[in-house]
Protein backbone atom coordinates (compact mmCIF):
# COMPACT_ATOMS: atom_id res chain seq x y z
CA MET A 1 -17.92 -45.22 27.42
CA THR A 2 -20.68 -42.91 26.16
CA GLU A 3 -23.92 -44.64 25.21
CA LYS A 4 -24.95 -43.92 21.63
CA VAL A 5 -28.14 -41.90 21.27
CA THR A 6 -30.50 -43.39 18.70
CA ASP A 7 -32.38 -41.31 16.16
CA ALA A 8 -35.64 -41.94 17.99
CA GLN A 9 -34.13 -40.64 21.23
CA ALA A 10 -32.51 -37.52 19.79
CA PRO A 11 -34.30 -34.16 20.08
CA MET A 12 -36.68 -33.43 17.20
CA ASP A 13 -36.30 -29.97 15.66
CA ARG A 14 -39.33 -28.11 14.39
CA ILE A 15 -38.40 -28.16 10.69
CA ARG A 16 -37.88 -31.91 10.59
CA ALA A 17 -41.05 -32.63 12.58
CA GLU A 18 -43.10 -30.35 10.36
CA SER A 19 -41.63 -31.99 7.25
CA ILE A 20 -42.62 -35.46 8.50
CA VAL A 21 -46.16 -34.34 9.34
CA ASP A 22 -46.50 -32.69 5.91
CA ARG A 23 -45.20 -35.76 4.07
CA ILE A 24 -47.66 -38.09 5.79
CA ASN A 25 -50.58 -35.71 5.26
CA ALA A 26 -49.62 -35.45 1.57
CA HIS A 27 -49.71 -39.23 1.22
CA ILE A 28 -53.15 -39.31 2.86
CA ALA A 29 -54.37 -36.54 0.55
CA GLY A 30 -53.05 -38.64 -2.34
CA GLY A 31 -55.21 -41.58 -1.36
CA VAL A 32 -53.04 -43.67 0.99
CA ARG A 33 -55.24 -45.18 3.69
CA ILE A 34 -54.30 -44.54 7.29
CA THR A 35 -54.79 -48.24 8.05
CA LYS A 36 -51.93 -48.97 5.65
CA ILE A 37 -49.69 -46.41 7.36
CA CYS A 38 -50.45 -47.74 10.84
CA ALA A 39 -49.95 -51.36 9.76
CA GLU A 40 -46.64 -50.78 8.00
CA CYS A 41 -44.92 -48.58 10.60
CA GLU A 42 -42.20 -50.28 12.65
CA VAL A 43 -43.68 -49.00 15.90
CA VAL A 44 -47.28 -49.49 16.95
CA ILE A 45 -49.33 -46.41 16.08
CA SER A 46 -53.09 -46.54 16.46
CA LYS A 47 -55.52 -44.57 14.32
CA ASP A 48 -56.25 -42.30 17.29
CA GLN A 49 -52.55 -41.68 17.91
CA LEU A 50 -51.94 -40.94 14.24
CA GLU A 51 -54.85 -38.53 14.17
CA LYS A 52 -53.46 -36.69 17.19
CA LEU A 53 -50.02 -36.60 15.67
CA LEU A 54 -51.18 -35.24 12.33
CA SER A 55 -54.25 -33.26 13.40
CA GLU A 56 -54.08 -31.57 16.77
CA GLN A 57 -50.41 -30.77 16.47
CA ALA A 58 -50.29 -30.00 12.74
CA LEU A 59 -50.71 -26.25 13.16
CA ARG A 60 -48.88 -23.62 11.13
CA PRO A 61 -46.24 -23.20 12.37
CA LEU A 62 -45.89 -26.56 14.09
CA HIS A 63 -45.46 -26.09 17.83
CA LEU A 64 -42.80 -28.26 19.42
CA GLY A 65 -44.08 -28.15 22.94
CA GLU A 66 -44.02 -30.81 25.62
CA TRP A 67 -46.09 -33.25 23.57
CA PHE A 68 -43.72 -33.17 20.58
CA SER A 69 -40.68 -33.51 22.83
CA SER A 70 -41.78 -36.76 24.45
CA PRO A 71 -39.76 -39.89 23.57
CA ARG A 72 -42.91 -41.71 22.44
CA THR A 73 -43.82 -38.95 20.01
CA ILE A 74 -40.30 -38.71 18.62
CA GLU A 75 -40.26 -42.49 18.15
CA ALA A 76 -43.53 -42.29 16.22
CA LEU A 77 -42.30 -39.41 14.03
CA VAL A 78 -39.08 -41.26 13.19
CA ALA A 79 -41.08 -44.38 12.30
CA LEU A 80 -43.41 -42.35 10.08
CA GLU A 81 -40.44 -40.73 8.36
CA LYS A 82 -38.97 -44.16 7.67
CA TRP A 83 -42.33 -45.37 6.33
CA ALA A 84 -42.51 -42.39 3.96
CA ASP A 85 -38.95 -43.05 2.75
CA GLU A 86 -39.77 -46.70 2.07
CA GLU A 87 -43.05 -45.79 0.38
CA ASP A 88 -41.20 -43.44 -1.94
CA ARG A 89 -38.54 -46.06 -2.68
CA GLY A 90 -41.29 -48.54 -3.44
CA ASN A 91 -42.18 -46.34 -6.39
CA GLU A 92 -38.61 -46.94 -7.66
CA ARG A 93 -38.10 -43.22 -8.18
CA PRO A 94 -38.58 -40.32 -5.78
CA LEU A 95 -42.11 -38.94 -5.96
CA GLU A 96 -40.79 -35.61 -7.20
CA GLU A 97 -39.48 -37.39 -10.31
CA TYR A 98 -42.03 -38.24 -12.97
CA ALA A 99 -42.61 -37.87 -16.68
CA VAL A 100 -44.18 -34.50 -17.38
CA THR A 101 -46.16 -35.58 -20.41
CA GLU A 102 -48.54 -33.47 -22.45
CA THR A 103 -51.44 -35.36 -20.86
CA PHE A 104 -50.03 -34.80 -17.37
CA ARG A 105 -49.77 -31.06 -17.98
CA GLN A 106 -53.32 -30.94 -19.36
CA VAL A 107 -54.90 -32.80 -16.43
CA TYR A 108 -52.83 -30.94 -13.82
CA GLY A 109 -53.70 -27.63 -15.48
CA ILE A 110 -57.44 -28.38 -15.51
CA LEU A 111 -57.34 -29.25 -11.82
CA ASN A 112 -55.32 -26.14 -10.96
CA VAL A 113 -57.80 -23.85 -12.70
CA ALA A 114 -60.80 -25.66 -11.18
CA HIS A 115 -59.28 -25.32 -7.71
CA ARG A 116 -58.69 -21.58 -8.12
CA VAL A 117 -62.07 -20.69 -9.61
CA ARG A 118 -64.05 -23.27 -7.59
CA SER A 119 -65.64 -25.01 -10.55
CA LEU A 120 -67.20 -28.42 -11.13
CA VAL A 121 -65.20 -30.28 -13.76
CA ALA A 122 -64.98 -33.75 -15.27
CA ILE A 123 -62.08 -35.39 -17.09
CA THR A 124 -62.75 -38.51 -19.12
CA GLY A 125 -60.49 -40.54 -21.34
CA THR A 126 -59.38 -44.00 -22.28
CA TYR A 127 -57.59 -46.33 -19.90
CA GLY A 128 -53.97 -45.88 -18.88
CA LEU A 129 -53.49 -42.27 -20.04
CA GLY A 130 -52.11 -41.08 -16.72
CA LYS A 131 -55.21 -39.21 -15.55
CA SER A 132 -55.13 -40.72 -12.07
CA PHE A 133 -51.41 -40.16 -11.60
CA ALA A 134 -51.70 -36.46 -12.47
CA ALA A 135 -54.70 -36.11 -10.14
CA ARG A 136 -52.95 -37.81 -7.23
CA ARG A 137 -49.86 -35.70 -7.86
CA TYR A 138 -51.96 -32.53 -7.71
CA ALA A 139 -53.48 -33.59 -4.39
CA MET A 140 -50.06 -34.40 -2.94
CA ASP A 141 -48.72 -31.03 -4.08
CA ASN A 142 -51.72 -29.20 -2.58
CA PRO A 143 -52.79 -31.47 0.30
CA ARG A 144 -55.79 -31.02 2.52
CA ARG A 145 -54.42 -31.01 6.07
CA PRO A 146 -56.53 -31.51 9.21
CA ASN A 147 -56.34 -27.82 10.08
CA GLU A 148 -55.95 -26.39 6.59
CA PRO A 149 -58.02 -26.67 3.41
CA GLY A 150 -56.66 -28.22 0.27
CA ALA A 151 -57.11 -30.99 -2.26
CA VAL A 152 -57.89 -34.61 -1.47
CA TRP A 153 -57.90 -37.40 -4.04
CA PHE A 154 -59.99 -40.52 -3.61
CA GLU A 155 -61.41 -43.22 -5.82
CA PHE A 156 -64.70 -45.02 -5.72
CA PRO A 157 -63.95 -48.63 -4.80
CA PRO A 158 -65.40 -51.61 -6.69
CA GLY A 159 -68.97 -52.20 -5.67
CA THR A 160 -69.78 -48.53 -5.01
CA LYS A 161 -73.49 -48.22 -5.61
CA GLY A 162 -76.23 -45.73 -4.96
CA ASP A 163 -76.41 -42.56 -2.94
CA SER A 164 -75.03 -44.06 0.24
CA GLY A 165 -72.01 -45.61 -1.49
CA VAL A 166 -71.03 -42.32 -3.11
CA LEU A 167 -71.36 -40.40 0.15
CA ASP A 168 -69.39 -43.07 2.04
CA ALA A 169 -66.45 -42.58 -0.32
CA VAL A 170 -66.60 -38.80 0.04
CA LEU A 171 -66.80 -39.04 3.84
CA SER A 172 -63.87 -41.46 4.01
CA ALA A 173 -61.76 -38.96 2.08
CA LEU A 174 -62.75 -35.98 4.23
CA ASP A 175 -62.57 -37.87 7.53
CA PRO A 176 -60.15 -40.81 7.08
CA TYR A 177 -60.21 -41.54 10.82
CA GLY A 178 -63.96 -41.98 11.06
CA THR A 179 -66.48 -44.56 9.86
CA PRO A 180 -69.41 -43.35 7.72
CA SER A 181 -72.77 -44.11 9.32
CA GLY A 182 -76.37 -42.95 9.42
CA SER A 183 -78.97 -42.19 6.80
CA VAL A 184 -78.25 -40.67 3.41
CA ASN A 185 -79.39 -37.26 4.65
CA ALA A 186 -77.20 -37.56 7.75
CA LYS A 187 -74.18 -38.45 5.63
CA LEU A 188 -74.82 -35.54 3.30
CA ASP A 189 -75.09 -33.15 6.24
CA ARG A 190 -71.83 -34.54 7.59
CA VAL A 191 -70.09 -33.91 4.26
CA LEU A 192 -71.31 -30.31 4.19
CA THR A 193 -70.09 -29.86 7.77
CA LEU A 194 -66.61 -31.23 7.04
CA VAL A 195 -65.79 -29.24 3.91
CA LYS A 196 -64.43 -25.75 4.24
CA PRO A 197 -63.52 -22.91 1.86
CA GLY A 198 -60.38 -23.84 -0.05
CA ASP A 199 -61.08 -27.57 -0.10
CA PHE A 200 -61.04 -29.47 -3.39
CA LEU A 201 -62.53 -32.92 -3.90
CA ILE A 202 -60.97 -35.01 -6.68
CA ALA A 203 -63.06 -38.15 -7.27
CA ASP A 204 -61.59 -40.90 -9.45
CA GLU A 205 -63.09 -44.05 -10.99
CA CYS A 206 -66.40 -42.25 -11.37
CA GLY A 207 -67.56 -44.81 -13.90
CA LEU A 208 -68.21 -47.31 -11.11
CA PRO A 209 -71.02 -45.45 -9.32
CA ALA A 210 -72.25 -43.88 -12.56
CA GLU A 211 -73.01 -47.30 -14.05
CA LYS A 212 -74.84 -48.53 -10.94
CA GLY A 213 -77.02 -45.60 -9.95
CA THR A 214 -77.36 -41.85 -9.83
CA GLY A 215 -75.45 -41.08 -6.63
CA LEU A 216 -72.97 -38.89 -8.51
CA ARG A 217 -75.67 -36.21 -8.63
CA PHE A 218 -74.58 -35.42 -5.06
CA MET A 219 -71.34 -34.03 -6.47
CA ALA A 220 -73.19 -31.14 -8.11
CA TYR A 221 -75.23 -30.59 -4.94
CA ILE A 222 -72.12 -30.49 -2.72
CA HIS A 223 -70.43 -28.15 -5.18
CA GLU A 224 -73.36 -25.73 -5.12
CA GLN A 225 -74.15 -25.89 -1.40
CA ALA A 226 -70.58 -25.78 -0.08
CA GLY A 227 -69.10 -23.63 -2.83
CA ILE A 228 -66.07 -25.85 -3.21
CA PRO A 229 -64.49 -27.13 -6.44
CA ILE A 230 -64.99 -30.76 -7.39
CA ALA A 231 -63.32 -32.80 -10.12
CA MET A 232 -64.68 -36.10 -11.40
CA ILE A 233 -62.38 -38.43 -13.33
CA GLY A 234 -63.33 -41.56 -15.19
CA ASN A 235 -62.97 -43.88 -18.14
CA PRO A 236 -65.32 -44.39 -21.11
CA SER A 237 -68.06 -45.90 -18.93
CA PHE A 238 -68.27 -42.62 -16.97
CA HIS A 239 -68.42 -40.65 -20.22
CA ALA A 240 -71.19 -42.87 -21.57
CA ALA A 241 -73.25 -42.73 -18.36
CA VAL A 242 -73.28 -38.94 -18.04
CA TRP A 243 -72.78 -37.63 -21.58
CA GLY A 244 -74.26 -40.57 -23.51
CA LYS A 245 -77.86 -41.52 -24.17
CA ARG A 246 -78.97 -41.75 -20.53
CA THR A 247 -81.04 -38.83 -19.27
CA ASP A 248 -80.90 -39.30 -15.49
CA TYR A 249 -77.57 -37.44 -15.36
CA ASP A 250 -78.61 -34.52 -17.58
CA ALA A 251 -78.56 -32.04 -14.70
CA LEU A 252 -75.03 -33.09 -13.69
CA ALA A 253 -73.84 -32.97 -17.30
CA SER A 254 -75.20 -29.45 -17.80
CA ARG A 255 -73.47 -28.14 -14.66
CA THR A 256 -70.08 -29.72 -15.33
CA ARG A 257 -67.22 -28.41 -17.42
CA HIS A 258 -66.24 -31.59 -19.22
CA THR A 259 -62.92 -32.36 -20.95
CA SER A 260 -62.66 -35.55 -22.99
CA LEU A 261 -59.06 -36.59 -23.58
CA ASP A 262 -57.75 -38.39 -26.63
CA GLY A 263 -55.19 -41.18 -26.34
CA ASN A 264 -51.57 -40.60 -25.38
CA SER A 265 -49.71 -38.58 -28.00
CA ALA A 266 -46.29 -38.96 -29.57
CA GLU A 267 -45.20 -36.09 -27.32
CA ASP A 268 -46.34 -38.12 -24.30
CA VAL A 269 -44.19 -41.04 -25.39
CA GLU A 270 -41.18 -38.77 -26.01
CA ALA A 271 -41.44 -37.29 -22.50
CA PHE A 272 -41.94 -40.77 -21.06
CA MET A 273 -38.84 -42.11 -22.83
CA ASP A 274 -36.74 -39.10 -21.84
CA TRP A 275 -37.74 -39.69 -18.21
CA LEU A 276 -36.64 -43.32 -18.43
CA LYS A 277 -33.52 -42.36 -20.42
CA LEU A 278 -34.62 -44.48 -23.37
CA SER A 279 -33.95 -43.57 -26.97
CA GLY A 280 -34.30 -44.88 -30.49
CA ARG A 281 -36.80 -44.29 -33.24
CA ARG A 282 -37.76 -47.95 -33.57
CA LEU A 283 -38.32 -48.30 -29.83
CA LYS A 284 -40.45 -45.15 -29.84
CA ASP A 285 -42.55 -46.51 -32.69
CA SER A 286 -43.00 -49.81 -30.82
CA ILE A 287 -44.11 -48.03 -27.64
CA LEU A 288 -46.49 -45.86 -29.67
CA MET A 289 -48.10 -48.94 -31.22
CA VAL A 290 -48.89 -50.31 -27.75
CA VAL A 291 -49.91 -46.97 -26.28
CA ARG A 292 -52.39 -46.39 -29.08
CA GLN A 293 -54.12 -49.75 -28.71
CA PRO A 294 -57.83 -49.24 -28.04
CA GLY A 295 -59.49 -50.22 -24.79
CA ARG A 296 -57.81 -51.45 -21.62
CA ASP A 297 -54.61 -52.65 -23.32
CA GLY A 298 -53.37 -49.23 -24.43
CA GLY A 299 -52.10 -46.07 -22.82
CA LEU A 300 -48.80 -45.49 -21.10
CA ARG A 301 -49.90 -47.97 -18.44
CA GLY A 302 -49.69 -50.69 -21.09
CA ALA A 303 -46.13 -49.63 -21.94
CA VAL A 304 -45.15 -49.61 -18.26
CA THR A 305 -46.44 -53.17 -17.87
CA ILE A 306 -44.24 -54.38 -20.71
CA LEU A 307 -41.16 -52.46 -19.53
CA ASN A 308 -41.57 -53.89 -16.03
CA GLU A 309 -41.70 -57.39 -17.50
CA LEU A 310 -38.54 -56.74 -19.51
CA LYS A 311 -36.81 -55.60 -16.33
CA ALA A 312 -38.06 -58.63 -14.36
CA ARG A 313 -36.67 -60.96 -17.02
CA GLY A 314 -33.37 -59.09 -17.26
CA MET A 315 -33.95 -58.36 -20.94
CA GLU A 316 -32.51 -55.41 -22.82
CA VAL A 317 -35.04 -52.71 -23.73
CA THR A 318 -35.04 -52.96 -27.50
CA ALA A 319 -37.83 -52.58 -30.02
CA GLU A 320 -37.73 -56.32 -30.76
CA ASN A 321 -37.92 -57.36 -27.11
CA PHE A 322 -40.61 -54.80 -26.38
CA MET A 323 -42.83 -56.07 -29.19
CA SER A 324 -42.17 -59.69 -28.24
CA ILE A 325 -43.43 -59.13 -24.69
CA ALA A 326 -46.30 -57.00 -25.99
CA LYS A 327 -47.55 -59.90 -28.09
CA GLN A 328 -47.15 -62.33 -25.20
CA TYR A 329 -49.25 -60.01 -23.03
CA GLY A 330 -51.89 -59.69 -25.74
CA ARG A 331 -51.16 -56.01 -26.15
CA MET A 332 -50.67 -56.49 -29.86
CA GLY A 333 -52.32 -58.77 -32.37
């Protein structure tokens, strides 16, 4: 009787191996931490092993030499492929499927132009518009690989403060396998060493460091010294800190091409409903009422929260049910 060969034992062809490497690098460029990938893989993969797998061997074209033919490497690649499949399924829809709203096209278009002409841009707008999703999607479509330039999306975590905090976030995006250390000047030098022509930094949640210091001024300095494009994305607090009454960000404001977005439009809601295969004038009007709520309760994110609750409760998506949940969630008065 012939023993069955498992997927992890079968030979790995170049196209499949390259596809796996590209998928994982795209997730990293889109902000997924390597610690999450290592922790969730079915086989034990250390940070060093993952770096070797995605860095030293991720050359164009990928070379399937002795290293890539080893059983241990094939096992790791298969595990990473399975992780990527599960990560995509966790989003309920394949990552290539999403609502191409008017706001999505606007944000994606701004980033595309900034990347090509190497400009310093900022995008601000109210909460839940879809700014971050469009930015992450752009980075995943144009990922920065270890041996190739490209876009990388990252967000400033809660508590980011001062020059060092801003540079730590930038360094973690450019070198996800390392740990930022040293003085502010040493970190800045490290950033300028890591970036290369063709790279594109997309920094999200810029309101956090902007409210707590002036470290974002480094973004203009990095842009000028390295000659790479940089995009800064944030909510009203970011807008107020840089383009409001404060003066300590005047130099950054004057160097930045700034786009301030309005709330989600009726066209956004139509595209969103088409994507979800929803219809009905009354339902559209109900979603619009929530989407147009001011502050943190509005935007398409607010509509998604309510639709997820309807699904969790097994309720039909009707205008009446939507508004009922909206009121329970405090999305409507």
